[in-house]
Short mmCIF file of C-alpha atoms in Angstrom, two decimals:
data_model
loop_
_atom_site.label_atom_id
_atom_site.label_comp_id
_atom_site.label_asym_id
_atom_site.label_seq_id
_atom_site.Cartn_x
_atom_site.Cartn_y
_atom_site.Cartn_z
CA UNK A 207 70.39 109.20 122.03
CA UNK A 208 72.88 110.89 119.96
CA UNK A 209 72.19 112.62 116.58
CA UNK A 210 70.93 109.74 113.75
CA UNK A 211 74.00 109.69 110.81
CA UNK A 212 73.11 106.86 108.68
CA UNK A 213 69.34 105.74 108.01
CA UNK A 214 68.96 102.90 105.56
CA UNK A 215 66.06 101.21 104.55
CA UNK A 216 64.46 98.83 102.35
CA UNK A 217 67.88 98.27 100.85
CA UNK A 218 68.17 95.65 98.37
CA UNK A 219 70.93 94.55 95.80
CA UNK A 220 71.34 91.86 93.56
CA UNK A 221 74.45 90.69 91.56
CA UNK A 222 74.58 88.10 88.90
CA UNK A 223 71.13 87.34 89.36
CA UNK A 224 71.70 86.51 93.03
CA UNK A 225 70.15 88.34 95.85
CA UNK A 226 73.03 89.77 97.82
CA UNK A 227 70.90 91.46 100.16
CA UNK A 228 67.07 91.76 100.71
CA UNK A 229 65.25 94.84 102.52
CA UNK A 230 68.19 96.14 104.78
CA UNK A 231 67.58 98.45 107.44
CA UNK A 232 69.51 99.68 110.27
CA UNK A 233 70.29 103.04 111.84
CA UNK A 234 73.59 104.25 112.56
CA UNK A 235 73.48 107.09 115.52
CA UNK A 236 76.87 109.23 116.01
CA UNK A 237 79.26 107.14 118.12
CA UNK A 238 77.81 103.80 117.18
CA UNK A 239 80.50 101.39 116.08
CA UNK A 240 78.82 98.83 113.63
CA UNK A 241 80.73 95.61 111.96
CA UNK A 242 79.65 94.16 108.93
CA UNK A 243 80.24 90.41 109.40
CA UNK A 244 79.81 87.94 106.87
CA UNK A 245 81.93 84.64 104.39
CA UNK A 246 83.46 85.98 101.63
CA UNK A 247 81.51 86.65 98.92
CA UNK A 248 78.98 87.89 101.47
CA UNK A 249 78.63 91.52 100.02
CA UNK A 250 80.25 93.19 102.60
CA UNK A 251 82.52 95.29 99.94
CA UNK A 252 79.32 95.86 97.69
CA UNK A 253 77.43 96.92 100.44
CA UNK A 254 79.93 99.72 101.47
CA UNK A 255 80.60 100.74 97.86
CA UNK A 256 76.84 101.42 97.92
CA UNK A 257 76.92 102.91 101.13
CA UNK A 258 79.87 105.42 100.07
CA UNK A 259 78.20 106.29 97.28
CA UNK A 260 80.74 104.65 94.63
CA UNK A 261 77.58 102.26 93.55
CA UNK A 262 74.50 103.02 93.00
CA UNK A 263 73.35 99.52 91.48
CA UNK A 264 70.90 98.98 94.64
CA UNK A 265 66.93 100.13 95.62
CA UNK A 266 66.11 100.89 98.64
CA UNK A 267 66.70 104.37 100.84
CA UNK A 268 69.90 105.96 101.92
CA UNK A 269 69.87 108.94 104.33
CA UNK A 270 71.93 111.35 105.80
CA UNK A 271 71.66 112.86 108.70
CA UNK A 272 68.05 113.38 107.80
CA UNK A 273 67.81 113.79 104.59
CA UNK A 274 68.47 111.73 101.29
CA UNK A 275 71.71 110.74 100.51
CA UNK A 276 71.31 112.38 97.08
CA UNK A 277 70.16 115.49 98.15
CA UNK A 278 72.49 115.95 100.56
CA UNK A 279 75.78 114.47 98.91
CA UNK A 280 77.91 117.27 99.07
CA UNK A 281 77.81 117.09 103.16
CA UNK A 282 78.14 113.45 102.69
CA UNK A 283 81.55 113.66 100.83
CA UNK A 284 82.82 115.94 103.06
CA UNK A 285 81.40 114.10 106.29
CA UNK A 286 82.53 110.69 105.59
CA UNK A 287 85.98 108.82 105.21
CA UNK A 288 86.56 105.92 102.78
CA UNK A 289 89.01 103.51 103.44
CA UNK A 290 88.70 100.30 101.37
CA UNK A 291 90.53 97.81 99.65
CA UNK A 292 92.57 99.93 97.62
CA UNK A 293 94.03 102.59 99.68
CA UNK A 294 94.33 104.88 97.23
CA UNK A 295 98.36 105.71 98.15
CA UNK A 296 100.70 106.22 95.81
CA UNK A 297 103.82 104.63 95.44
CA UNK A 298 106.14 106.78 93.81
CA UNK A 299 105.05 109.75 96.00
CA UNK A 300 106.50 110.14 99.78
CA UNK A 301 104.41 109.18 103.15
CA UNK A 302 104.07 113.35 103.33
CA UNK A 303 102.87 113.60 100.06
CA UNK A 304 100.50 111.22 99.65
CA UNK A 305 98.21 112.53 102.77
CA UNK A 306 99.20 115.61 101.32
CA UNK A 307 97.07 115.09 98.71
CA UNK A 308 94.06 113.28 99.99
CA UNK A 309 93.92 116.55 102.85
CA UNK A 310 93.57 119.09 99.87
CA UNK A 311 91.35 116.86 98.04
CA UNK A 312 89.14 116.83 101.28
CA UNK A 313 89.56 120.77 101.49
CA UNK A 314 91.38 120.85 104.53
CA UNK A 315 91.91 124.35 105.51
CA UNK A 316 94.82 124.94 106.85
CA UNK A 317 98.08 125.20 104.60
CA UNK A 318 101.85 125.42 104.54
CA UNK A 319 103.53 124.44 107.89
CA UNK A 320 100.12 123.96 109.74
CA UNK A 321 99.02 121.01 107.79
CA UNK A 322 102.90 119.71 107.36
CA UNK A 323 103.15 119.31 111.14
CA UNK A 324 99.97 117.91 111.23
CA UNK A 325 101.36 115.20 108.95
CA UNK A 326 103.74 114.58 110.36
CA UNK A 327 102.19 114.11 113.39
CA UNK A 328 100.00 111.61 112.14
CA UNK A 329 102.74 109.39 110.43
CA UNK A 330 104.53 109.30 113.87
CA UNK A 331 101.53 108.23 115.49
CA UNK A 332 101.33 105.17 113.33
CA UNK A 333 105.10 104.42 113.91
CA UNK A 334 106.57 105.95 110.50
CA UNK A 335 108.03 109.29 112.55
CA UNK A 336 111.35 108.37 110.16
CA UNK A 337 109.72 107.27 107.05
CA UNK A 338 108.19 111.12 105.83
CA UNK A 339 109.97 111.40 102.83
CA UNK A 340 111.06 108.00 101.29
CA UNK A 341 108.99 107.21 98.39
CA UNK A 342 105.93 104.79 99.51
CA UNK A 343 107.31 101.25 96.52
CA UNK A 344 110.71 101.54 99.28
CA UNK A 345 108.16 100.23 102.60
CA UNK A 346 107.12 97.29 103.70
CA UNK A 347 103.17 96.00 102.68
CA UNK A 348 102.40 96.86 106.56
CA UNK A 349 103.66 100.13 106.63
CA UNK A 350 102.16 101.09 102.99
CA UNK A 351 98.83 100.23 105.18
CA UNK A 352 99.78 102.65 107.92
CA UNK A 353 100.53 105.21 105.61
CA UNK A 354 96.77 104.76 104.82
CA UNK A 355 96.03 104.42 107.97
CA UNK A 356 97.52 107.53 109.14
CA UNK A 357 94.16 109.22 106.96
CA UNK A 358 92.24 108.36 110.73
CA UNK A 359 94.42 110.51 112.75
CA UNK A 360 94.03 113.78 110.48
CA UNK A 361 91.53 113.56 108.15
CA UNK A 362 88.40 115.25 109.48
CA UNK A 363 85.20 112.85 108.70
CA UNK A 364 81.92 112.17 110.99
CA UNK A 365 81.67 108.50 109.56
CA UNK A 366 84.63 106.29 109.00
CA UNK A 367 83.68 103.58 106.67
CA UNK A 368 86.44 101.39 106.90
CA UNK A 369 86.92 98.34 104.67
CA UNK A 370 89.16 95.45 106.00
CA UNK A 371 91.07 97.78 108.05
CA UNK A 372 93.10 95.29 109.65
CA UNK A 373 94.92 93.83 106.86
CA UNK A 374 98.77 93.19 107.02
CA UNK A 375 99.22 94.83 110.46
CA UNK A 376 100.67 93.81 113.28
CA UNK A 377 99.31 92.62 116.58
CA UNK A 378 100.46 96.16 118.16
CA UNK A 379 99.07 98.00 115.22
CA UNK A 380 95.48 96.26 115.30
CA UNK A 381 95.93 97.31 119.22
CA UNK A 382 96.11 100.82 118.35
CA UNK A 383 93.70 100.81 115.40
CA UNK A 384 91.06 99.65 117.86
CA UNK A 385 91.61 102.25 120.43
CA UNK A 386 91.54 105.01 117.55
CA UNK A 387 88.03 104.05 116.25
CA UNK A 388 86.82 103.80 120.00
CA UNK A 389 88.47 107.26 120.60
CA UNK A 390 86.50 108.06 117.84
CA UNK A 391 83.25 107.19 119.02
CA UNK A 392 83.64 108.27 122.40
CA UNK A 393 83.63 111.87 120.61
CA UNK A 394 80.55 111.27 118.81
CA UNK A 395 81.99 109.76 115.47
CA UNK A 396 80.38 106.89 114.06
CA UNK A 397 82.54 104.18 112.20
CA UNK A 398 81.22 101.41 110.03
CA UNK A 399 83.75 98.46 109.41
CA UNK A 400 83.89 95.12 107.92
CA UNK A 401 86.79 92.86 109.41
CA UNK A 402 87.09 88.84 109.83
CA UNK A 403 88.69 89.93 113.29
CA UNK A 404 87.08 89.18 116.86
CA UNK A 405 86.94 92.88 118.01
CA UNK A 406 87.27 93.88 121.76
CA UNK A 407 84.87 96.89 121.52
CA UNK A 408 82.27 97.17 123.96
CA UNK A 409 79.06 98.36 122.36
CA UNK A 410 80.20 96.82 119.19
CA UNK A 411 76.94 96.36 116.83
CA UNK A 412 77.35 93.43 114.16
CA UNK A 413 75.59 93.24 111.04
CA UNK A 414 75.70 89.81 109.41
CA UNK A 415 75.31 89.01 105.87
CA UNK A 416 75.19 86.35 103.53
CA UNK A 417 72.36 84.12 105.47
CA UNK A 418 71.46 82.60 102.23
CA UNK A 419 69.15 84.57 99.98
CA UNK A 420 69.72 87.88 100.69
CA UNK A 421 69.04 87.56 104.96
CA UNK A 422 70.72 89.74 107.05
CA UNK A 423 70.82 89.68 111.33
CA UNK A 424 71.64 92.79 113.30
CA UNK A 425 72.74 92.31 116.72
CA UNK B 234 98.15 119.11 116.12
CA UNK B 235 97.10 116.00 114.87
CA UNK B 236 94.39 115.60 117.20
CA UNK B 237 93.95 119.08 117.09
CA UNK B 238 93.14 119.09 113.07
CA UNK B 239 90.66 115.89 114.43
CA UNK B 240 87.65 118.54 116.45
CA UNK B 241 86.65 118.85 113.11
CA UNK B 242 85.55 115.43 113.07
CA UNK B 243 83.12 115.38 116.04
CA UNK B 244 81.82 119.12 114.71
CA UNK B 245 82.29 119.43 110.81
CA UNK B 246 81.33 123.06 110.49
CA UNK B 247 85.08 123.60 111.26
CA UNK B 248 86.12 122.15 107.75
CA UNK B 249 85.35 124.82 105.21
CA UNK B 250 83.80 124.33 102.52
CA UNK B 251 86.43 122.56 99.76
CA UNK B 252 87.35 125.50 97.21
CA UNK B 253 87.87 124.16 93.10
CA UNK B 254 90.92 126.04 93.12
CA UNK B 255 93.04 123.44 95.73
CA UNK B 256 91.75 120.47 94.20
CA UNK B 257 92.42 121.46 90.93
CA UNK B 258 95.95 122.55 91.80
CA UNK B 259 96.67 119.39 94.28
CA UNK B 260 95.57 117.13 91.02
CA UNK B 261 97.35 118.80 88.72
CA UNK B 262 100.68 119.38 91.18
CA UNK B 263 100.72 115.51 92.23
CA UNK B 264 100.18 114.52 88.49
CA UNK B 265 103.12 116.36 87.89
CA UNK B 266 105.61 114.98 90.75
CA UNK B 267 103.98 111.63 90.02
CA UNK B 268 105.03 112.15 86.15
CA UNK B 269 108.59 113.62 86.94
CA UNK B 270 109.48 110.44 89.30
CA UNK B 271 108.51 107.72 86.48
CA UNK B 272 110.40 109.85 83.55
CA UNK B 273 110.42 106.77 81.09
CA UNK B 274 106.50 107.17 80.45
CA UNK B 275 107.31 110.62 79.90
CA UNK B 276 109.52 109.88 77.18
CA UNK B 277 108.12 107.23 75.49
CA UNK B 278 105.08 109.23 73.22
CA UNK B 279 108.49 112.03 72.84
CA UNK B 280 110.31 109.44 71.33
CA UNK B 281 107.62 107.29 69.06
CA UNK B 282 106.89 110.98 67.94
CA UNK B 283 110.54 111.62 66.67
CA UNK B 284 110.90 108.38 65.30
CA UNK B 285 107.95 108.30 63.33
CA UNK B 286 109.15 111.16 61.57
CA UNK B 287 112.39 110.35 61.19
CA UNK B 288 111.45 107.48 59.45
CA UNK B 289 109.33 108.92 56.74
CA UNK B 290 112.32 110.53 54.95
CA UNK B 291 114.13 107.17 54.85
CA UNK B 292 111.17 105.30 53.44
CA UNK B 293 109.98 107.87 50.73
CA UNK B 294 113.45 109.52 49.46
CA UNK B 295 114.78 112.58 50.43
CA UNK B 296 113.55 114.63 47.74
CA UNK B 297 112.43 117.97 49.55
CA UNK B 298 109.47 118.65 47.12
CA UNK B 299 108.24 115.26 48.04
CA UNK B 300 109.34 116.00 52.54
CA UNK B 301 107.54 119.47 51.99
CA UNK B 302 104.28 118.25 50.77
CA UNK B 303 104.11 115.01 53.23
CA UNK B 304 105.62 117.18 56.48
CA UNK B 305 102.21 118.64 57.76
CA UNK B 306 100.21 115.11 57.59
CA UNK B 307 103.08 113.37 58.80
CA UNK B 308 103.35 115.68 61.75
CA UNK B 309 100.25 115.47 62.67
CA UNK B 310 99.38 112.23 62.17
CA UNK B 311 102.31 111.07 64.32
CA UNK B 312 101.23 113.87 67.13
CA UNK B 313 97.98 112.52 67.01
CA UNK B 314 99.53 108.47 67.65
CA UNK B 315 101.36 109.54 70.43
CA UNK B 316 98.52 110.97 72.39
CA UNK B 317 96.68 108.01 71.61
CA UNK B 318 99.62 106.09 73.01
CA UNK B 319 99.99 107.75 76.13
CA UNK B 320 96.07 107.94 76.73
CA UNK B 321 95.71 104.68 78.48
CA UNK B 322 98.15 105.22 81.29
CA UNK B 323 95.78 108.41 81.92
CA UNK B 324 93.29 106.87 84.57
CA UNK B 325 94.75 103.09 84.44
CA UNK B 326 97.41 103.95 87.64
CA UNK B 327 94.74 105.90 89.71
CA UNK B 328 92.29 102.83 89.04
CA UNK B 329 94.52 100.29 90.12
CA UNK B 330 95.96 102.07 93.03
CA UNK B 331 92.17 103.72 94.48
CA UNK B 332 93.24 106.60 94.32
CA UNK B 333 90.69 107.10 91.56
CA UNK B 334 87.94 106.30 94.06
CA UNK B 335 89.10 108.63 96.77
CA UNK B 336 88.88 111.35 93.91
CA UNK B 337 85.21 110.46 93.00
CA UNK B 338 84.15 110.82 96.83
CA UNK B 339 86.07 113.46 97.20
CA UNK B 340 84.14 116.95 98.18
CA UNK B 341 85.56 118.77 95.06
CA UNK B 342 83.57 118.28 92.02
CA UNK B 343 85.14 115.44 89.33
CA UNK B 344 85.02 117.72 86.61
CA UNK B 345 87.59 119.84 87.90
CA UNK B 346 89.83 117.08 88.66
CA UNK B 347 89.14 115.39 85.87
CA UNK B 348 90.47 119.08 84.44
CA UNK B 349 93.95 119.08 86.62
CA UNK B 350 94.53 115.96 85.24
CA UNK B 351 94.18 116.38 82.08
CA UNK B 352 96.23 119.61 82.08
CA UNK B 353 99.28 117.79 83.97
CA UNK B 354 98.90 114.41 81.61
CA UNK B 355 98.95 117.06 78.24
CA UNK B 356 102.10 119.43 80.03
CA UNK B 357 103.94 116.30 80.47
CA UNK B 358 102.78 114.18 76.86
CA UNK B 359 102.16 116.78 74.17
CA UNK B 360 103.66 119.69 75.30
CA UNK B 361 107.60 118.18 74.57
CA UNK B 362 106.22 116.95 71.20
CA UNK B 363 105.26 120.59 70.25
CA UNK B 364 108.49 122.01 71.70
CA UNK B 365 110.35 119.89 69.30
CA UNK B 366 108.26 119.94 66.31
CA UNK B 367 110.22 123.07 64.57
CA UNK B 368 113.32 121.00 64.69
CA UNK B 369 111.53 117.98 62.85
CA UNK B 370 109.79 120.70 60.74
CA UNK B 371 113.19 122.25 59.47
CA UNK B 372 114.17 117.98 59.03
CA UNK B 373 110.98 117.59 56.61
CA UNK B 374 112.07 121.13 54.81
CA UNK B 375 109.29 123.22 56.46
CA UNK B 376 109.95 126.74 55.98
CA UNK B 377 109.32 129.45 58.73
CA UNK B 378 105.94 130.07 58.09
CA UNK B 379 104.83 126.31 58.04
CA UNK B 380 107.10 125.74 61.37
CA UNK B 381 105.03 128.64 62.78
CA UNK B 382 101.76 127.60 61.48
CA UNK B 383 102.70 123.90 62.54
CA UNK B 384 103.40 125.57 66.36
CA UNK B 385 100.41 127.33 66.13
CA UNK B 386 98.23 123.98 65.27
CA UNK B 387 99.81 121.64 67.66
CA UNK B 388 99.54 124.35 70.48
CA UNK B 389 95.82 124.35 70.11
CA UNK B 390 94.68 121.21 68.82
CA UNK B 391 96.66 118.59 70.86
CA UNK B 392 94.69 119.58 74.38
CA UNK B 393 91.91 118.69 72.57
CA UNK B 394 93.38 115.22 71.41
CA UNK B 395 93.74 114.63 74.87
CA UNK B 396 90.38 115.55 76.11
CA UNK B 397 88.64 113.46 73.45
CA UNK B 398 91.14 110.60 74.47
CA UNK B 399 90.36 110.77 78.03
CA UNK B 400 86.58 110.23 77.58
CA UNK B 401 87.91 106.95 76.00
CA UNK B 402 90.25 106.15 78.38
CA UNK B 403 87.96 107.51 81.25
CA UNK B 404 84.69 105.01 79.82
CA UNK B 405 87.42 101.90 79.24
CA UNK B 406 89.09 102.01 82.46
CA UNK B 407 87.08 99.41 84.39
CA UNK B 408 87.76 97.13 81.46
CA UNK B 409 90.47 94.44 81.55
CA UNK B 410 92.02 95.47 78.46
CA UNK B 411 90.61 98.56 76.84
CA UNK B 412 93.45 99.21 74.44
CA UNK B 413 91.63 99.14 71.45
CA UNK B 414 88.77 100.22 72.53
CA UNK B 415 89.99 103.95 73.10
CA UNK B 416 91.45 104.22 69.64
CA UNK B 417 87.48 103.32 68.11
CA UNK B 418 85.88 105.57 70.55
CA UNK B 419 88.22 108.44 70.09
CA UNK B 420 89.44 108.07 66.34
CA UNK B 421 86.00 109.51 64.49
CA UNK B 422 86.08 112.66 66.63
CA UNK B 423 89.87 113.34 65.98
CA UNK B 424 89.07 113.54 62.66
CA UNK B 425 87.84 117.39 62.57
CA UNK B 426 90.93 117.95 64.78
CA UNK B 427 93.29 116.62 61.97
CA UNK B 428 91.83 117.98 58.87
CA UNK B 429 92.32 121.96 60.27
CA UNK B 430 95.37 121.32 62.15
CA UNK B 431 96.77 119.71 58.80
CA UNK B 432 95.01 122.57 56.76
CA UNK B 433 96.56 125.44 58.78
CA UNK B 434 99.84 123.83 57.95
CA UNK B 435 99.17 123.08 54.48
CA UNK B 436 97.69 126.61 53.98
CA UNK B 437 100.74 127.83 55.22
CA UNK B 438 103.27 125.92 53.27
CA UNK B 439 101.56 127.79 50.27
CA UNK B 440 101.62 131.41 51.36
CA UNK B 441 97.96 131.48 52.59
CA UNK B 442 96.37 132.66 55.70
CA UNK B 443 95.77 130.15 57.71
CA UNK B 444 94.10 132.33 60.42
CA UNK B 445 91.08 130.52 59.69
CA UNK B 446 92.15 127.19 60.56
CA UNK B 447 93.19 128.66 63.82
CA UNK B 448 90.16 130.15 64.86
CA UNK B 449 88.25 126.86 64.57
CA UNK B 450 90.94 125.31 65.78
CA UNK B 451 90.65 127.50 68.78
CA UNK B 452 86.67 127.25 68.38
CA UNK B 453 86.94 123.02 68.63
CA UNK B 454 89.00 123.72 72.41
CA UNK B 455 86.67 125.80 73.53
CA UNK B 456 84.25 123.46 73.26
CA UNK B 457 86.27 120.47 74.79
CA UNK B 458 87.21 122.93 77.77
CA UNK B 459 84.04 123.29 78.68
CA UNK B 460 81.56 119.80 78.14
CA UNK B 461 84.93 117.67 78.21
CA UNK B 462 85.09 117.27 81.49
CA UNK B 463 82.15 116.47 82.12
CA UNK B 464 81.97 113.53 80.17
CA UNK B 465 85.03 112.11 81.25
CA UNK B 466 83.47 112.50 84.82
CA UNK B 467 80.49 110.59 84.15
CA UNK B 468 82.60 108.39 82.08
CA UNK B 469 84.82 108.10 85.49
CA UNK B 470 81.75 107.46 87.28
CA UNK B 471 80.43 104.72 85.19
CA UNK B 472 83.56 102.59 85.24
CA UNK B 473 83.68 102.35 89.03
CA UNK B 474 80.31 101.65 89.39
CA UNK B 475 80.27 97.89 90.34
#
C-alpha cells in the first residue's frame, strides 16, 4: 500500500443544532480517488472546508501524513490544492494573470519565462490556447471554470480537494477532467471530490453523507 | 512544461519552500493591476476628499482668519472619511470572488499578505489624497509651513487609518452588510490618530515645532506595522470560518 495522506477520525460536526456528521473515519492513501456523495444540504462543502483547514468548527482528529494536521500545517498548505465553490479567479485580471498569482502565492519556484510557458501551457490544455490575455468578466461561465481548472495542470499539490468540479462544463471537458484526476492518481496523488456526477473511475471510493443523523457509509 | 512543473506533485520536496518576499510582492502587484483596471473606485475617496473641502469655504464664508483656523481639522477629518469610505471594498471583492480563501490556505503566512494588501489598497486610496492636499491647503489659506506640516501628518498617519480600518473591515467581512459596523469598530482608535495629526498642523499654523507630533505620529505606525497585521489575519480567519 502506498504512503497514508489523510487520516481522519472520530470526526464530528454539528450545525444549527443538527448533527451533520457523527464519528467519521476514513483513510486516504496516495493515489486513492475518494467521492463525497450525498443530497444537498448533506455537508459535503462543510466537510471539505474542515478538511482544508478553512473551518475548524468540528472535534474529532485530522492527520497528515502522520502527524496532526495542526502540527504539521505548513506541509499541509503547501501539499494540498483547494478548489471549491468560489474559484477564487479574478475577473478584471487576464487568464495569465490570474494563475499567475495563485503560482506565487503557492511559492512556485520558477520565474519569468519558465513559469509563463508553463501557463500557458496549462490554459491550452484546457482549450483557452487564445484566451491568455483577455480579461477573465469578457469569457463565458464555462471557460471562467477552466481558467480555474487550469490550477490542476500546474499547480504542484499531493491532495486535490476538489469541490463540485464539474460545474458548467461541457461533456468533452468533464471527459478530460476525469482523465486528469486519474492521471493524477496513477502518479501517486490522491484527490478528494464531491460531485452529483456518475464517475467512470475504476477504484473510485464513495463516501456518503447525510444518512439522517449524522451517518455516514464508505464504500 | 506543464506536466513538467506537475513531478512536483507526486514528490513535493521539489517545491521550495514559499519565501514572504513573493507573496508579499504578488499581493501587493495584483492589488495594484486589479486597482488600475477598475479606476472609478480609485477615484471615488479622491474626489469625496476634494469635495468635502471645497465645500467648507462655501458654507462658513471665505474669511481667511476663519479658513486658516478650520483648514487642519477639516483636512483631516475629511482624510480620515475617505479611508473609512474606501475600507469596505478592502476584503469585500476577495470574499466574494474566493480568492480570499485561496490566500488563507495559501503556504505564505496571512500576515504578510494581509501586509501587501494593505500597502497596495493605501498607494492607491490615501496616497492621491496626500499628493493633493497642498493644493487644498493653499485653498483653505495654509501657509508653507502648515502645507508642510499637513504633508508630513497625512504621510504618516493615514497608513495607520488604514490598518485600523482593515481590522474592521477584515472582522465584518463575512457579514451581509457590515457598513456600519467598521465605522464603530474603527472610529475610537482613530481618535489618537486625529488629535496629533491635527496638532502637528495646528502647531504649525502658529510657528511651533511640531516635531513632536511627528514622532508619535511615527511612534502610533510603528506599532500598527507590526501587531496590525496580525489582527487583521485572525480577523480574516474568523470571518471565513463557517
Amino acid at each position: 500500500m502506498s504512503e497514508l495522506l489523510l487520516h481522519v477520525k472520530g470526526l464530528s460536526c454539528e450545525r444549527d443544532d443538527r448533527m451533520l456528521i457523527r464519528d467519521l473515519a476514513f483513510d486516504l492513501h496516495g493515489g486513492e480517488i475518494l467521492q463525497i456523495e450525498g443530497p444537498n444540504g448533506s455537508g459535503k462543502t462543510t466537510l471539505i472546508r474542515i478538511l482544508c483547514g478553512l473551518s475548524d468548527d468540528y472535534e474529532g482528529e485530522l492527520h497528515w501524513r502522520g502527524q496532526p494536521r495542526h502540527r504539521n500545517d505548513d506541509r499541509f498548505r503547501q501539499e494540498h490544492l483547494y478548489f471549491g465553490h468560489l474559484t477564487g479567479i479574478k475577473t478584471s485580471l487576464s487568464p495569465r494573470e490570474n494563475l499567475r498569482w495563485i503560482l506565487q502565492l503557492k511559492g512556485v519556484g520558477e520565474r519569468g519565462p519558465a513559469l509563463d510557458t508553463a501557463i500557458e501551457t496549462a490554459l491550452e490544455k484546457v482549450g483557452l490556447a487564445s484566451y491568455e490575455d483577455v480579461p477573465v468578466y469578457a469569457l463565458s461561465a464555462g471557460q471562467k471554470r477552466r481558467v480555474a481548472l487550469a490550477r490542476l495542470q500546474v499547480e504542484p499539490a499531493l491532495l486535490w480537494v476538489l469541490d463540485e468540479p464539474f460545474t458548467a462544463i461541457d461533456r468533452k471537458g468533464v471527459a478530460e477532467l476525469e482523465a486528469l484526476i486519474q492521471q493524477h492518481a496513477s502518479r501517486g496523488g490522491s484527490v478528494l471530490l464531491t460531485t452529483h456526477h456518475a464517475l467512470d473511475i475504476p477504484g473510485l471510493r464513495k463516501l456518503q453523507l447525510g444518512l439522517g443523523g449524522g451517518q455516514w457509509a464508505l464504500n | 512544461m506543464g506536466t513538467e512543473l506537475n513531478p512536483a506533485a507526486v514528490n513535493p520536496a521539489v517545491v521550495k519552500p514559499p519565501s514572504m518576499a513573493q507573496g508579499f510582492n504578488a499581493m501587493l502587484r495584483r492589488d495594484l493591476v486589479v486597482a488600475f483596471r477598475q479606476r472609478s473606485d480609485l477615484v471615488n475617496p479622491l474626489f469625496f476628499f476634494i469635495m468635502v473641502i471645497a465645500l467648507f469655504p462655501l458654507g462658513i464664508g471665505p474669511e481667511p482668519s476663519t479658513l486658516q483656523k478650520i483648514a487642519p481639522g477639516v483636512i483631516w477629518i475629511a482624510a480620515l472619511l475617505s479611508t473609512l469610505l474606501s475600507v469596505d471594498s478592502l476584503f469585500r471583492q476577495d470574499f466574494d470572488d474566493g480568492s480570499l480563501e485561496l490566500a488563507l490556505l495559501s503556504p505564505q503566512p496571512l500576515f504578510v499578505l494581509v501586509l501587501g494588501k494593505i500597502i497596495a489598497h493605501w498607494l492607491v486610496t490615501a496616497l492621491p489624497l496626500i499628493l493633493v492636499s497642498p493644493v487644498l491647503g493653499v485653498m483653505l489659506y495654509m501657509d508653507a509651513d502648515t502645507i508642510q506640516a499637513t504633508l508630513c501628518s497625512l504621510l504618516l498617519g493615514t497608513p495607520v487609518l488604514s490598518m485600523i480600518s482593515a481590522i474592521g473591515a477584515a472582522l465584518t467581512v463575512g457579514l451581509r452588510k457590515g457598513g456600519v459596523l467598521v465605522a464603530i469598530i474603527a472610529l475610537p482608535l482613530y481618535v489618537p490618530v486625529l488629535i496629533f495629526g491635527t496638532g502637528a498642523v495646528e502647531a504649525a499654523s502658529m510657528s511651533m515645532a511640531f516635531g513632536g507630533q511627528l514622532a508619535i505620529l511615527g511612534a502610533f505606525l510603528i506599532l500598527a506595522l507590526a501587531f496590525a497585521p496580525f489582527a487583521i489575519a485572525a480577523g480574516l480567519r474568523i470571518s471565513l470560518n463557517g
